[in-house]
PDB file of C-alpha atoms in Angstrom:
ATOM      1  CA  GLU A 365      22.238 -28.673  14.260  1.00  0.00           C
ATOM      2  CA  ALA A 366      25.056 -29.438  12.075  1.00  0.00           C
ATOM      3  CA  VAL A 367      27.114 -32.423  13.133  1.00  0.00           C
ATOM      4  CA  VAL A 368      29.896 -31.851  10.172  1.00  0.00           C
ATOM      5  CA  ALA A 369      32.086 -29.082   9.864  1.00  0.00           C
ATOM      6  CA  ASP A 370      31.722 -25.954   7.312  1.00  0.00           C
ATOM      7  CA  LEU A 371      28.114 -27.730   6.345  1.00  0.00           C
ATOM      8  CA  ASP A 372      26.876 -25.431   3.650  1.00  0.00           C
ATOM      9  CA  LEU A 373      23.113 -24.286   4.566  1.00  0.00           C
ATOM     10  CA  ALA A 374      22.154 -23.681   1.266  1.00  0.00           C
ATOM     11  CA  GLY A 375      23.628 -26.854  -0.243  1.00  0.00           C
ATOM     12  CA  TRP A 376      22.028 -28.773   2.344  1.00  0.00           C
ATOM     13  CA  LEU A 377      18.318 -26.879   2.035  1.00  0.00           C
ATOM     14  CA  ALA A 378      18.310 -27.416  -1.621  1.00  0.00           C
ATOM     15  CA  GLY A 379      15.449 -29.943  -2.159  1.00  0.00           C
ATOM     16  CA  ARG A 380      14.404 -29.950   1.256  1.00  0.00           C
ATOM     17  CA  ARG A 381      11.552 -27.317   0.909  1.00  0.00           C
ATOM     18  CA  ASP A 382       8.882 -29.705   1.864  1.00  0.00           C
ATOM     19  CA  GLU A 383      10.526 -30.936   4.590  1.00  0.00           C
ATOM     20  CA  LEU A 384      11.327 -27.787   6.121  1.00  0.00           C
ATOM     21  CA  LEU A 385       7.087 -26.892   5.179  1.00  0.00           C
ATOM     22  CA  ARG A 386       6.258 -29.925   7.142  1.00  0.00           C
ATOM     23  CA  ASP A 387       8.457 -28.977  10.151  1.00  0.00           C
ATOM     24  CA  LEU A 388       7.092 -25.376   9.953  1.00  0.00           C
ATOM     25  CA  ASP A 389       3.621 -26.527   9.700  1.00  0.00           C
ATOM     26  CA  ALA A 390       4.120 -28.773  13.019  1.00  0.00           C
ATOM     27  CA  HIS A 391       6.533 -26.064  15.284  1.00  0.00           C
ATOM     28  CA  GLY A 392       5.950 -22.592  13.654  1.00  0.00           C
ATOM     29  CA  ALA A 393       9.984 -21.720  13.621  1.00  0.00           C
ATOM     30  CA  VAL A 394      13.185 -23.893  13.035  1.00  0.00           C
ATOM     31  CA  LEU A 395      16.827 -22.725  13.969  1.00  0.00           C
ATOM     32  CA  PHE A 396      19.808 -23.902  11.753  1.00  0.00           C
ATOM     33  CA  ARG A 397      22.902 -23.647  13.821  1.00  0.00           C
ATOM     34  CA  GLY A 398      26.446 -24.537  13.396  1.00  0.00           C
ATOM     35  CA  PHE A 399      26.322 -24.326   9.427  1.00  0.00           C
ATOM     36  CA  GLU A 400      28.630 -22.483   7.211  1.00  0.00           C
ATOM     37  CA  VAL A 401      26.611 -19.345   6.675  1.00  0.00           C
ATOM     38  CA  ALA A 402      29.627 -16.558   6.858  1.00  0.00           C
ATOM     39  CA  THR A 403      28.264 -13.479   4.714  1.00  0.00           C
ATOM     40  CA  ALA A 404      25.102 -12.037   3.698  1.00  0.00           C
ATOM     41  CA  ASP A 405      25.338 -13.643   0.312  1.00  0.00           C
ATOM     42  CA  ASP A 406      25.548 -17.222   2.105  1.00  0.00           C
ATOM     43  CA  PHE A 407      22.341 -16.169   3.764  1.00  0.00           C
ATOM     44  CA  SER A 408      20.709 -15.170   0.709  1.00  0.00           C
ATOM     45  CA  ARG A 409      21.584 -18.271  -0.849  1.00  0.00           C
ATOM     46  CA  ALA A 410      20.297 -20.247   1.915  1.00  0.00           C
ATOM     47  CA  ALA A 411      17.228 -18.403   1.832  1.00  0.00           C
ATOM     48  CA  ARG A 412      16.693 -19.132  -2.033  1.00  0.00           C
ATOM     49  CA  ALA A 413      17.273 -22.624  -1.697  1.00  0.00           C
ATOM     50  CA  VAL A 414      14.006 -22.621  -0.096  1.00  0.00           C
ATOM     51  CA  THR A 415      12.232 -19.822  -2.261  1.00  0.00           C
ATOM     52  CA  PRO A 416      14.267 -18.458  -5.179  1.00  0.00           C
ATOM     53  CA  ASP A 417      12.120 -15.483  -5.148  1.00  0.00           C
ATOM     54  CA  LEU A 418      12.806 -13.215  -2.098  1.00  0.00           C
ATOM     55  CA  LEU A 419      10.498 -10.080  -1.102  1.00  0.00           C
ATOM     56  CA  GLY A 420      10.981  -6.623  -1.181  1.00  0.00           C
ATOM     57  CA  TYR A 421       9.651  -4.461   1.506  1.00  0.00           C
ATOM     58  CA  LEU A 422       6.901  -1.644   0.540  1.00  0.00           C
ATOM     59  CA  GLU A 423       4.824   0.045   2.881  1.00  0.00           C
ATOM     60  CA  ARG A 424       7.524  -0.044   5.543  1.00  0.00           C
ATOM     61  CA  ALA A 425       6.783   0.349   9.092  1.00  0.00           C
ATOM     62  CA  ALA A 426      10.368   0.673  10.218  1.00  0.00           C
ATOM     63  CA  PRO A 427      13.588   2.046   8.756  1.00  0.00           C
ATOM     64  CA  ARG A 428      15.844  -0.798   7.207  1.00  0.00           C
ATOM     65  CA  THR A 429      18.973  -1.134   5.009  1.00  0.00           C
ATOM     66  CA  GLU A 430      19.202  -3.296   2.143  1.00  0.00           C
ATOM     67  CA  VAL A 431      22.667  -4.939   2.210  1.00  0.00           C
ATOM     68  CA  ALA A 432      22.288  -7.462  -0.309  1.00  0.00           C
ATOM     69  CA  ASP A 433      19.631  -8.283  -2.956  1.00  0.00           C
ATOM     70  CA  ARG A 434      16.633  -8.444  -0.751  1.00  0.00           C
ATOM     71  CA  VAL A 435      18.041  -8.764   2.353  1.00  0.00           C
ATOM     72  CA  PHE A 436      17.567  -6.324   4.949  1.00  0.00           C
ATOM     73  CA  THR A 437      18.923  -5.021   8.081  1.00  0.00           C
ATOM     74  CA  SER A 438      16.334  -6.000  11.170  1.00  0.00           C
ATOM     75  CA  THR A 439      14.118  -3.011  12.813  1.00  0.00           C
ATOM     76  CA  GLU A 440      16.890  -0.514  13.460  1.00  0.00           C
ATOM     77  CA  PHE A 441      14.843   0.855  16.977  1.00  0.00           C
ATOM     78  CA  ASN A 442      16.559   1.940  19.731  1.00  0.00           C
ATOM     79  CA  ALA A 443      18.638  -1.008  21.421  1.00  0.00           C
ATOM     80  CA  GLU A 444      17.158  -0.090  25.056  1.00  0.00           C
ATOM     81  CA  GLN A 445      13.601  -0.840  23.659  1.00  0.00           C
ATOM     82  CA  TRP A 446      11.545  -3.946  23.674  1.00  0.00           C
ATOM     83  CA  ILE A 447      10.042  -4.690  20.106  1.00  0.00           C
ATOM     84  CA  PRO A 448       6.670  -6.111  20.980  1.00  0.00           C
ATOM     85  CA  LEU A 449       6.033  -9.605  19.456  1.00  0.00           C
ATOM     86  CA  HIS A 450       3.927  -9.180  16.143  1.00  0.00           C
ATOM     87  CA  HIS A 451       3.360 -10.854  12.749  1.00  0.00           C
ATOM     88  CA  GLU A 452       5.417  -9.188   9.911  1.00  0.00           C
ATOM     89  CA  MET A 453       3.460  -6.546   8.084  1.00  0.00           C
ATOM     90  CA  SER A 454      -0.274  -8.068   9.267  1.00  0.00           C
ATOM     91  CA  TYR A 455      -1.098  -4.261   9.132  1.00  0.00           C
ATOM     92  CA  SER A 456      -0.581  -4.392   5.008  1.00  0.00           C
ATOM     93  CA  TYR A 457      -2.858  -5.797   2.351  1.00  0.00           C
ATOM     94  CA  ASN A 458      -0.350  -8.669   1.624  1.00  0.00           C
ATOM     95  CA  TRP A 459       2.519 -10.012   3.851  1.00  0.00           C
ATOM     96  CA  PRO A 460       5.324 -12.546   3.547  1.00  0.00           C
ATOM     97  CA  THR A 461       4.315 -16.334   4.557  1.00  0.00           C
ATOM     98  CA  HIS A 462       7.854 -17.064   5.568  1.00  0.00           C
ATOM     99  CA  LEU A 463      10.899 -14.985   7.633  1.00  0.00           C
ATOM    100  CA  TYR A 464      14.420 -15.711   7.506  1.00  0.00           C
ATOM    101  CA  PHE A 465      16.668 -14.309  10.287  1.00  0.00           C
ATOM    102  CA  TRP A 466      20.499 -14.741  10.296  1.00  0.00           C
ATOM    103  CA  CYS A 467      22.662 -13.630  13.062  1.00  0.00           C
ATOM    104  CA  ALA A 468      25.690 -12.058  11.735  1.00  0.00           C
ATOM    105  CA  GLN A 469      26.657 -10.484  15.143  1.00  0.00           C
ATOM    106  CA  PRO A 470      25.035 -11.497  18.499  1.00  0.00           C
ATOM    107  CA  ALA A 471      24.913  -8.561  20.588  1.00  0.00           C
ATOM    108  CA  THR A 472      28.497  -8.121  22.104  1.00  0.00           C
ATOM    109  CA  GLY A 473      27.191  -6.976  25.667  1.00  0.00           C
ATOM    110  CA  SER A 474      23.773  -8.358  27.101  1.00  0.00           C
ATOM    111  CA  GLY A 475      20.342  -9.448  25.572  1.00  0.00           C
ATOM    112  CA  GLY A 476      19.166  -9.178  21.866  1.00  0.00           C
ATOM    113  CA  ALA A 477      17.243 -12.048  21.472  1.00  0.00           C
ATOM    114  CA  THR A 478      14.958 -12.777  19.079  1.00  0.00           C
ATOM    115  CA  PRO A 479      11.659 -14.282  20.972  1.00  0.00           C
ATOM    116  CA  LEU A 480       8.931 -15.933  19.321  1.00  0.00           C
ATOM    117  CA  ALA A 481       5.211 -16.926  20.692  1.00  0.00           C
ATOM    118  CA  SER A 482       2.953 -19.812  19.083  1.00  0.00           C
ATOM    119  CA  GLU A 483      -0.550 -18.470  17.989  1.00  0.00           C
ATOM    120  CA  ARG A 484      -1.645 -21.687  18.823  1.00  0.00           C
ATOM    121  CA  VAL A 485      -0.975 -20.963  22.403  1.00  0.00           C
ATOM    122  CA  VAL A 486      -1.643 -17.042  22.193  1.00  0.00           C
ATOM    123  CA  THR A 487      -4.863 -17.044  20.201  1.00  0.00           C
ATOM    124  CA  PRO A 488      -7.056 -19.173  22.500  1.00  0.00           C
ATOM    125  CA  ARG A 489      -6.117 -17.299  25.337  1.00  0.00           C
ATOM    126  CA  ILE A 490      -7.349 -14.028  23.874  1.00  0.00           C
ATOM    127  CA  PRO A 491     -10.587 -13.132  25.646  1.00  0.00           C
ATOM    128  CA  ALA A 492     -13.877 -14.353  23.494  1.00  0.00           C
ATOM    129  CA  GLN A 493     -15.597 -11.439  23.537  1.00  0.00           C
ATOM    130  CA  VAL A 494     -12.349  -9.371  22.442  1.00  0.00           C
ATOM    131  CA  ARG A 495     -11.791 -12.055  19.369  1.00  0.00           C
ATOM    132  CA  GLU A 496     -15.370 -11.663  18.536  1.00  0.00           C
ATOM    133  CA  ARG A 497     -15.574  -8.043  18.133  1.00  0.00           C
ATOM    134  CA  PHE A 498     -12.053  -8.065  16.064  1.00  0.00           C
ATOM    135  CA  THR A 499     -13.041 -10.600  13.939  1.00  0.00           C
ATOM    136  CA  ARG A 500     -16.174  -9.124  12.884  1.00  0.00           C
ATOM    137  CA  ASP A 501     -15.379  -5.563  12.532  1.00  0.00           C
ATOM    138  CA  GLY A 502     -11.181  -5.646  11.484  1.00  0.00           C
ATOM    139  CA  VAL A 503      -8.773  -3.321  12.500  1.00  0.00           C
ATOM    140  CA  CYS A 504      -8.587   0.382  11.038  1.00  0.00           C
ATOM    141  CA  TYR A 505      -4.737   1.604  10.728  1.00  0.00           C
ATOM    142  CA  VAL A 506      -4.291   5.120  10.477  1.00  0.00           C
ATOM    143  CA  ARG A 507      -0.627   6.442   9.663  1.00  0.00           C
ATOM    144  CA  ASN A 508       0.793   9.744   9.085  1.00  0.00           C
ATOM    145  CA  TYR A 509       4.081   9.938   7.101  1.00  0.00           C
ATOM    146  CA  GLY A 510       6.058  13.177   6.864  1.00  0.00           C
ATOM    147  CA  PRO A 511       9.849  14.257   7.597  1.00  0.00           C
ATOM    148  CA  HIS A 512       8.776  14.987  11.030  1.00  0.00           C
ATOM    149  CA  LEU A 513       6.411  12.260  11.726  1.00  0.00           C
ATOM    150  CA  ASP A 514       7.460   8.277  11.509  1.00  0.00           C
ATOM    151  CA  LEU A 515       9.231   7.800   8.451  1.00  0.00           C
ATOM    152  CA  PRO A 516       8.610   9.911   5.168  1.00  0.00           C
ATOM    153  CA  TRP A 517       6.412   8.450   2.735  1.00  0.00           C
ATOM    154  CA  GLN A 518       9.405   8.300   0.422  1.00  0.00           C
ATOM    155  CA  GLU A 519      11.293   5.844   2.432  1.00  0.00           C
ATOM    156  CA  ALA A 520       8.011   3.727   3.440  1.00  0.00           C
ATOM    157  CA  PHE A 521       7.184   3.238  -0.486  1.00  0.00           C
ATOM    158  CA  GLN A 522      10.460   3.260  -1.856  1.00  0.00           C
ATOM    159  CA  THR A 523       9.642   5.829  -4.150  1.00  0.00           C
ATOM    160  CA  THR A 524       9.619  10.008  -4.786  1.00  0.00           C
ATOM    161  CA  ASP A 525       6.611   9.423  -7.350  1.00  0.00           C
ATOM    162  CA  ARG A 526       3.253  10.297  -5.858  1.00  0.00           C
ATOM    163  CA  ALA A 527       1.392   8.686  -8.645  1.00  0.00           C
ATOM    164  CA  GLU A 528       3.250   5.211  -7.780  1.00  0.00           C
ATOM    165  CA  VAL A 529       1.960   5.999  -4.110  1.00  0.00           C
ATOM    166  CA  GLU A 530      -1.357   6.497  -5.326  1.00  0.00           C
ATOM    167  CA  ALA A 531      -1.460   3.499  -7.603  1.00  0.00           C
ATOM    168  CA  TYR A 532      -0.102   1.398  -4.530  1.00  0.00           C
ATOM    169  CA  CYS A 533      -3.194   2.504  -2.627  1.00  0.00           C
ATOM    170  CA  ALA A 534      -5.768   2.117  -4.884  1.00  0.00           C
ATOM    171  CA  ALA A 535      -4.381  -1.471  -5.398  1.00  0.00           C
ATOM    172  CA  SER A 536      -4.228  -2.334  -1.433  1.00  0.00           C
ATOM    173  CA  ALA A 537      -7.724  -0.691  -0.751  1.00  0.00           C
ATOM    174  CA  THR A 538      -6.139   2.081   1.165  1.00  0.00           C
ATOM    175  CA  GLU A 539      -7.342   5.539   1.410  1.00  0.00           C
ATOM    176  CA  PHE A 540      -4.885   8.424   1.296  1.00  0.00           C
ATOM    177  CA  THR A 541      -4.694  11.848   1.761  1.00  0.00           C
ATOM    178  CA  TRP A 542      -1.716  14.475   0.556  1.00  0.00           C
ATOM    179  CA  LEU A 543      -1.271  16.910   3.603  1.00  0.00           C
ATOM    180  CA  GLY A 544       0.666  20.096   3.505  1.00  0.00           C
ATOM    181  CA  GLY A 545       4.647  19.989   4.061  1.00  0.00           C
ATOM    182  CA  ASP A 546       5.116  16.982   2.129  1.00  0.00           C
ATOM    183  CA  GLY A 547       3.048  14.943   4.196  1.00  0.00           C
ATOM    184  CA  LEU A 548       0.655  11.525   3.513  1.00  0.00           C
ATOM    185  CA  ARG A 549      -2.359  10.185   5.381  1.00  0.00           C
ATOM    186  CA  THR A 550      -3.700   7.058   4.816  1.00  0.00           C
ATOM    187  CA  ARG A 551      -6.276   5.018   6.182  1.00  0.00           C
ATOM    188  CA  ALA A 552      -6.695   0.929   5.632  1.00  0.00           C
ATOM    189  CA  ARG A 553      -9.160  -1.347   7.359  1.00  0.00           C
ATOM    190  CA  ARG A 554      -7.848  -4.605   7.538  1.00  0.00           C
ATOM    191  CA  GLN A 555      -7.971  -8.358   8.968  1.00  0.00           C
ATOM    192  CA  ALA A 556      -7.797  -9.130  12.335  1.00  0.00           C
ATOM    193  CA  VAL A 557      -7.534 -12.832  11.898  1.00  0.00           C
ATOM    194  CA  ALA A 558      -6.085 -14.965   9.275  1.00  0.00           C
ATOM    195  CA  THR A 559      -6.190 -18.673   8.178  1.00  0.00           C
ATOM    196  CA  HIS A 560      -3.010 -20.333   7.463  1.00  0.00           C
ATOM    197  CA  PRO A 561      -2.564 -21.359   3.844  1.00  0.00           C
ATOM    198  CA  ARG A 562      -1.604 -25.095   4.297  1.00  0.00           C
ATOM    199  CA  THR A 563      -2.865 -25.975   7.827  1.00  0.00           C
ATOM    200  CA  GLY A 564      -6.377 -24.295   7.764  1.00  0.00           C
ATOM    201  CA  GLU A 565      -6.266 -23.163  11.205  1.00  0.00           C
ATOM    202  CA  THR A 566      -7.487 -19.329  11.812  1.00  0.00           C
ATOM    203  CA  PHE A 567      -5.313 -17.321  14.235  1.00  0.00           C
ATOM    204  CA  TRP A 568      -4.818 -13.814  15.607  1.00  0.00           C
ATOM    205  CA  PHE A 569      -3.236 -11.634  12.781  1.00  0.00           C
ATOM    206  CA  ASN A 570      -3.225  -7.745  13.169  1.00  0.00           C
ATOM    207  CA  HIS A 571      -1.047  -5.112  14.086  1.00  0.00           C
ATOM    208  CA  ALA A 572      -3.376  -3.060  16.256  1.00  0.00           C
ATOM    209  CA  HIS A 573      -1.431  -3.873  19.752  1.00  0.00           C
ATOM    210  CA  LEU A 574       1.898  -2.559  17.681  1.00  0.00           C
ATOM    211  CA  PHE A 575       0.382   0.278  16.226  1.00  0.00           C
ATOM    212  CA  HIS A 576      -2.174   1.604  18.974  1.00  0.00           C
ATOM    213  CA  SER A 577      -0.957   4.731  20.622  1.00  0.00           C
ATOM    214  CA  SER A 578      -0.647   3.059  23.905  1.00  0.00           C
ATOM    215  CA  ASN A 579       2.279   1.339  22.842  1.00  0.00           C
ATOM    216  CA  MET A 580       4.094   4.614  22.890  1.00  0.00           C
ATOM    217  CA  PRO A 581       5.567   6.050  26.215  1.00  0.00           C
ATOM    218  CA  ALA A 582       3.197   7.815  27.971  1.00  0.00           C
ATOM    219  CA  GLU A 583       4.862  11.351  27.728  1.00  0.00           C
ATOM    220  CA  VAL A 584       5.704  10.800  24.012  1.00  0.00           C
ATOM    221  CA  SER A 585       1.867   9.937  23.368  1.00  0.00           C
ATOM    222  CA  ALA A 586       0.778  12.667  25.231  1.00  0.00           C
ATOM    223  CA  ALA A 587       3.084  15.181  23.393  1.00  0.00           C
ATOM    224  CA  LEU A 588       2.205  14.269  20.033  1.00  0.00           C
ATOM    225  CA  LEU A 589      -1.575  14.217  20.925  1.00  0.00           C
ATOM    226  CA  ARG A 590      -0.990  17.806  21.957  1.00  0.00           C
ATOM    227  CA  GLU A 591       1.155  18.784  18.835  1.00  0.00           C
ATOM    228  CA  TYR A 592      -1.066  16.908  16.220  1.00  0.00           C
ATOM    229  CA  GLY A 593      -4.252  15.708  17.776  1.00  0.00           C
ATOM    230  CA  PRO A 594      -5.563  12.100  17.460  1.00  0.00           C
ATOM    231  CA  GLU A 595      -5.848  11.605  13.683  1.00  0.00           C
ATOM    232  CA  GLY A 596      -2.468  13.308  13.404  1.00  0.00           C
ATOM    233  CA  LEU A 597      -0.513  10.703  15.275  1.00  0.00           C
ATOM    234  CA  PRO A 598       2.231   9.038  13.013  1.00  0.00           C
ATOM    235  CA  ARG A 599       0.306   5.871  13.831  1.00  0.00           C
ATOM    236  CA  ASN A 600      -2.696   4.351  15.509  1.00  0.00           C
ATOM    237  CA  ALA A 601      -5.097   1.448  15.157  1.00  0.00           C
ATOM    238  CA  TYR A 602      -9.111   1.542  15.721  1.00  0.00           C
ATOM    239  CA  HIS A 603     -11.671  -1.082  15.508  1.00  0.00           C
ATOM    240  CA  GLY A 604     -12.926  -1.432  11.748  1.00  0.00           C
ATOM    241  CA  ASP A 605     -15.889   0.895  12.547  1.00  0.00           C
ATOM    242  CA  GLY A 606     -13.529   3.569  13.409  1.00  0.00           C
ATOM    243  CA  SER A 607     -14.184   3.653  17.394  1.00  0.00           C
ATOM    244  CA  PRO A 608     -11.403   3.451  19.853  1.00  0.00           C
ATOM    245  CA  ILE A 609      -9.607   0.317  20.969  1.00  0.00           C
ATOM    246  CA  ASP A 610      -9.223   0.122  24.790  1.00  0.00           C
ATOM    247  CA  ASP A 611      -5.654   0.718  26.200  1.00  0.00           C
ATOM    248  CA  GLU A 612      -6.532  -2.267  28.181  1.00  0.00           C
ATOM    249  CA  VAL A 613      -7.346  -4.455  25.419  1.00  0.00           C
ATOM    250  CA  VAL A 614      -4.040  -4.413  23.782  1.00  0.00           C
ATOM    251  CA  ALA A 615      -2.081  -3.969  26.385  1.00  0.00           C
ATOM    252  CA  GLY A 616      -3.598  -7.615  27.087  1.00  0.00           C
ATOM    253  CA  ILE A 617      -2.370  -8.613  23.924  1.00  0.00           C
ATOM    254  CA  ARG A 618       1.133  -7.715  24.529  1.00  0.00           C
ATOM    255  CA  ASP A 619       1.205  -9.116  27.937  1.00  0.00           C
ATOM    256  CA  LEU A 620       0.252 -12.423  26.110  1.00  0.00           C
ATOM    257  CA  TYR A 621       2.910 -12.724  24.003  1.00  0.00           C
ATOM    258  CA  ARG A 622       5.307 -11.705  26.186  1.00  0.00           C
ATOM    259  CA  GLU A 623       3.991 -14.164  28.762  1.00  0.00           C
ATOM    260  CA  HIS A 624       4.296 -17.070  26.175  1.00  0.00           C
ATOM    261  CA  ALA A 625       7.516 -15.907  24.471  1.00  0.00           C
ATOM    262  CA  VAL A 626      10.329 -18.443  23.966  1.00  0.00           C
ATOM    263  CA  SER A 627      13.866 -16.824  23.659  1.00  0.00           C
ATOM    264  CA  VAL A 628      17.003 -18.755  22.441  1.00  0.00           C
ATOM    265  CA  PRO A 629      20.168 -16.580  22.729  1.00  0.00           C
ATOM    266  CA  TRP A 630      21.755 -15.953  19.130  1.00  0.00           C
ATOM    267  CA  GLN A 631      25.052 -17.464  18.169  1.00  0.00           C
ATOM    268  CA  ARG A 632      26.873 -16.198  15.154  1.00  0.00           C
ATOM    269  CA  GLY A 633      25.663 -17.756  11.901  1.00  0.00           C
ATOM    270  CA  ASP A 634      22.423 -18.871  13.050  1.00  0.00           C
ATOM    271  CA  VAL A 635      19.449 -18.685  10.842  1.00  0.00           C
ATOM    272  CA  LEU A 636      16.041 -18.807  12.046  1.00  0.00           C
ATOM    273  CA  VAL A 637      13.025 -19.499   9.752  1.00  0.00           C
ATOM    274  CA  VAL A 638       9.574 -18.372  11.082  1.00  0.00           C
ATOM    275  CA  ASP A 639       5.921 -19.114   9.618  1.00  0.00           C
ATOM    276  CA  ASN A 640       4.561 -16.158   9.745  1.00  0.00           C
ATOM    277  CA  PHE A 641       1.277 -17.230  10.325  1.00  0.00           C
ATOM    278  CA  LEU A 642       2.025 -19.660  13.201  1.00  0.00           C
ATOM    279  CA  ALA A 643       4.652 -17.418  15.029  1.00  0.00           C
ATOM    280  CA  THR A 644       5.288 -13.743  16.190  1.00  0.00           C
ATOM    281  CA  HIS A 645       8.835 -12.245  16.746  1.00  0.00           C
ATOM    282  CA  GLY A 646      10.050  -9.461  18.758  1.00  0.00           C
ATOM    283  CA  ARG A 647      13.147  -8.246  20.070  1.00  0.00           C
ATOM    284  CA  GLU A 648      14.964  -8.024  23.213  1.00  0.00           C
ATOM    285  CA  PRO A 649      16.633  -4.758  24.568  1.00  0.00           C
ATOM    286  CA  PHE A 650      20.386  -5.248  23.839  1.00  0.00           C
ATOM    287  CA  SER A 651      23.686  -3.433  24.517  1.00  0.00           C
ATOM    288  CA  GLY A 652      26.948  -3.489  22.403  1.00  0.00           C
ATOM    289  CA  ASP A 653      26.797  -4.141  18.774  1.00  0.00           C
ATOM    290  CA  ARG A 654      24.343  -6.666  17.125  1.00  0.00           C
ATOM    291  CA  GLN A 655      23.197  -7.246  13.810  1.00  0.00           C
ATOM    292  CA  ILE A 656      20.489  -9.460  12.424  1.00  0.00           C
ATOM    293  CA  LEU A 657      19.472  -9.570   8.757  1.00  0.00           C
ATOM    294  CA  VAL A 658      16.319 -10.686   7.410  1.00  0.00           C
ATOM    295  CA  ALA A 659      14.776 -11.805   4.393  1.00  0.00           C
ATOM    296  CA  MET A 660      11.070 -12.835   3.472  1.00  0.00           C
ATOM    297  CA  SER A 661       9.268 -14.842   0.894  1.00  0.00           C
ATOM    298  CA  ASP A 662       6.285 -16.238  -0.452  1.00  0.00           C
ATOM    299  CA  LEU A 663       3.685 -13.472  -0.614  1.00  0.00           C
ATOM    300  CA  TYR A 664       0.351 -13.878   0.810  1.00  0.00           C
ATOM    301  CA  VAL A 665      -2.216 -11.688  -0.795  1.00  0.00           C
ATOM    302  CA  ASN A 666      -5.218 -10.937   1.482  1.00  0.00           C
ATOM    303  CA  ARG A 667      -8.456 -11.203  -0.834  1.00  0.00           C
ATOM    304  CA  SER A 668     -11.018 -11.370   2.467  1.00  0.00           C
ATOM    305  CA  VAL A 669     -12.916  -8.504   2.848  1.00  0.00           C
ATOM    306  CA  VAL A 670     -13.563  -7.522   6.663  1.00  0.00           C
TER     307      VAL A 670
END
């Protein structure tokens, strides 16, 4: 917490990357409060003081708006819904190591915190037989993109060129099928656990509990199944061998994250830095207006084969 008024966070962070990384290795997240971070550009400068090159956002799982260079709105889902805790882009072939959140506007009504949960707490509590099977088989994600399902592929991949999508899929070990009506189906087998690049610890690291059909309201899931069948759902997660994941397994993961989550109410100007391996993040429901911006850095390319 800043003890000097109008202390510029970007200037304070300059030259302190190693110190920040040590704190992240120890705690998983660091909250900066009371610094002068008044605009999206101030936030961008603060993030770039740690890592000059911020990341774009391809293979999107949610609609976002880019409000400054590589600074995005946080996930724009219904304010009345919880966003379950998760690792950013753990469904992808690569992902950011560090996340930066800035509170431009805390919820003017109630709620809206960004809960965090430590994998040092959660991973050991996942039943051993679940961890063993997922570690062995990985997770298979099936996604359907289209104008009436989830995101259009043009939004998810930030291009209108099918050849660019096909090249991305080929480079990321993702199977793809073009469907009628401007649709796209992808299938990708990914890791279930990941090893931290600095500490060497191995943690639960996947999107199975978030993409699994049981994460949708039951009536929505039932309607989509009737209309499109199991392979046509906007997104779903299977064991790496293609067999279904029991609802109870992924519900248990969601419950563990919620049970061990820590929430700190946002204050205007707060900047939260999160190690994407060590901690999951989510969003509590809220009322009123709220704006949290996010940036990402330090791309980790997953070279392991499940």
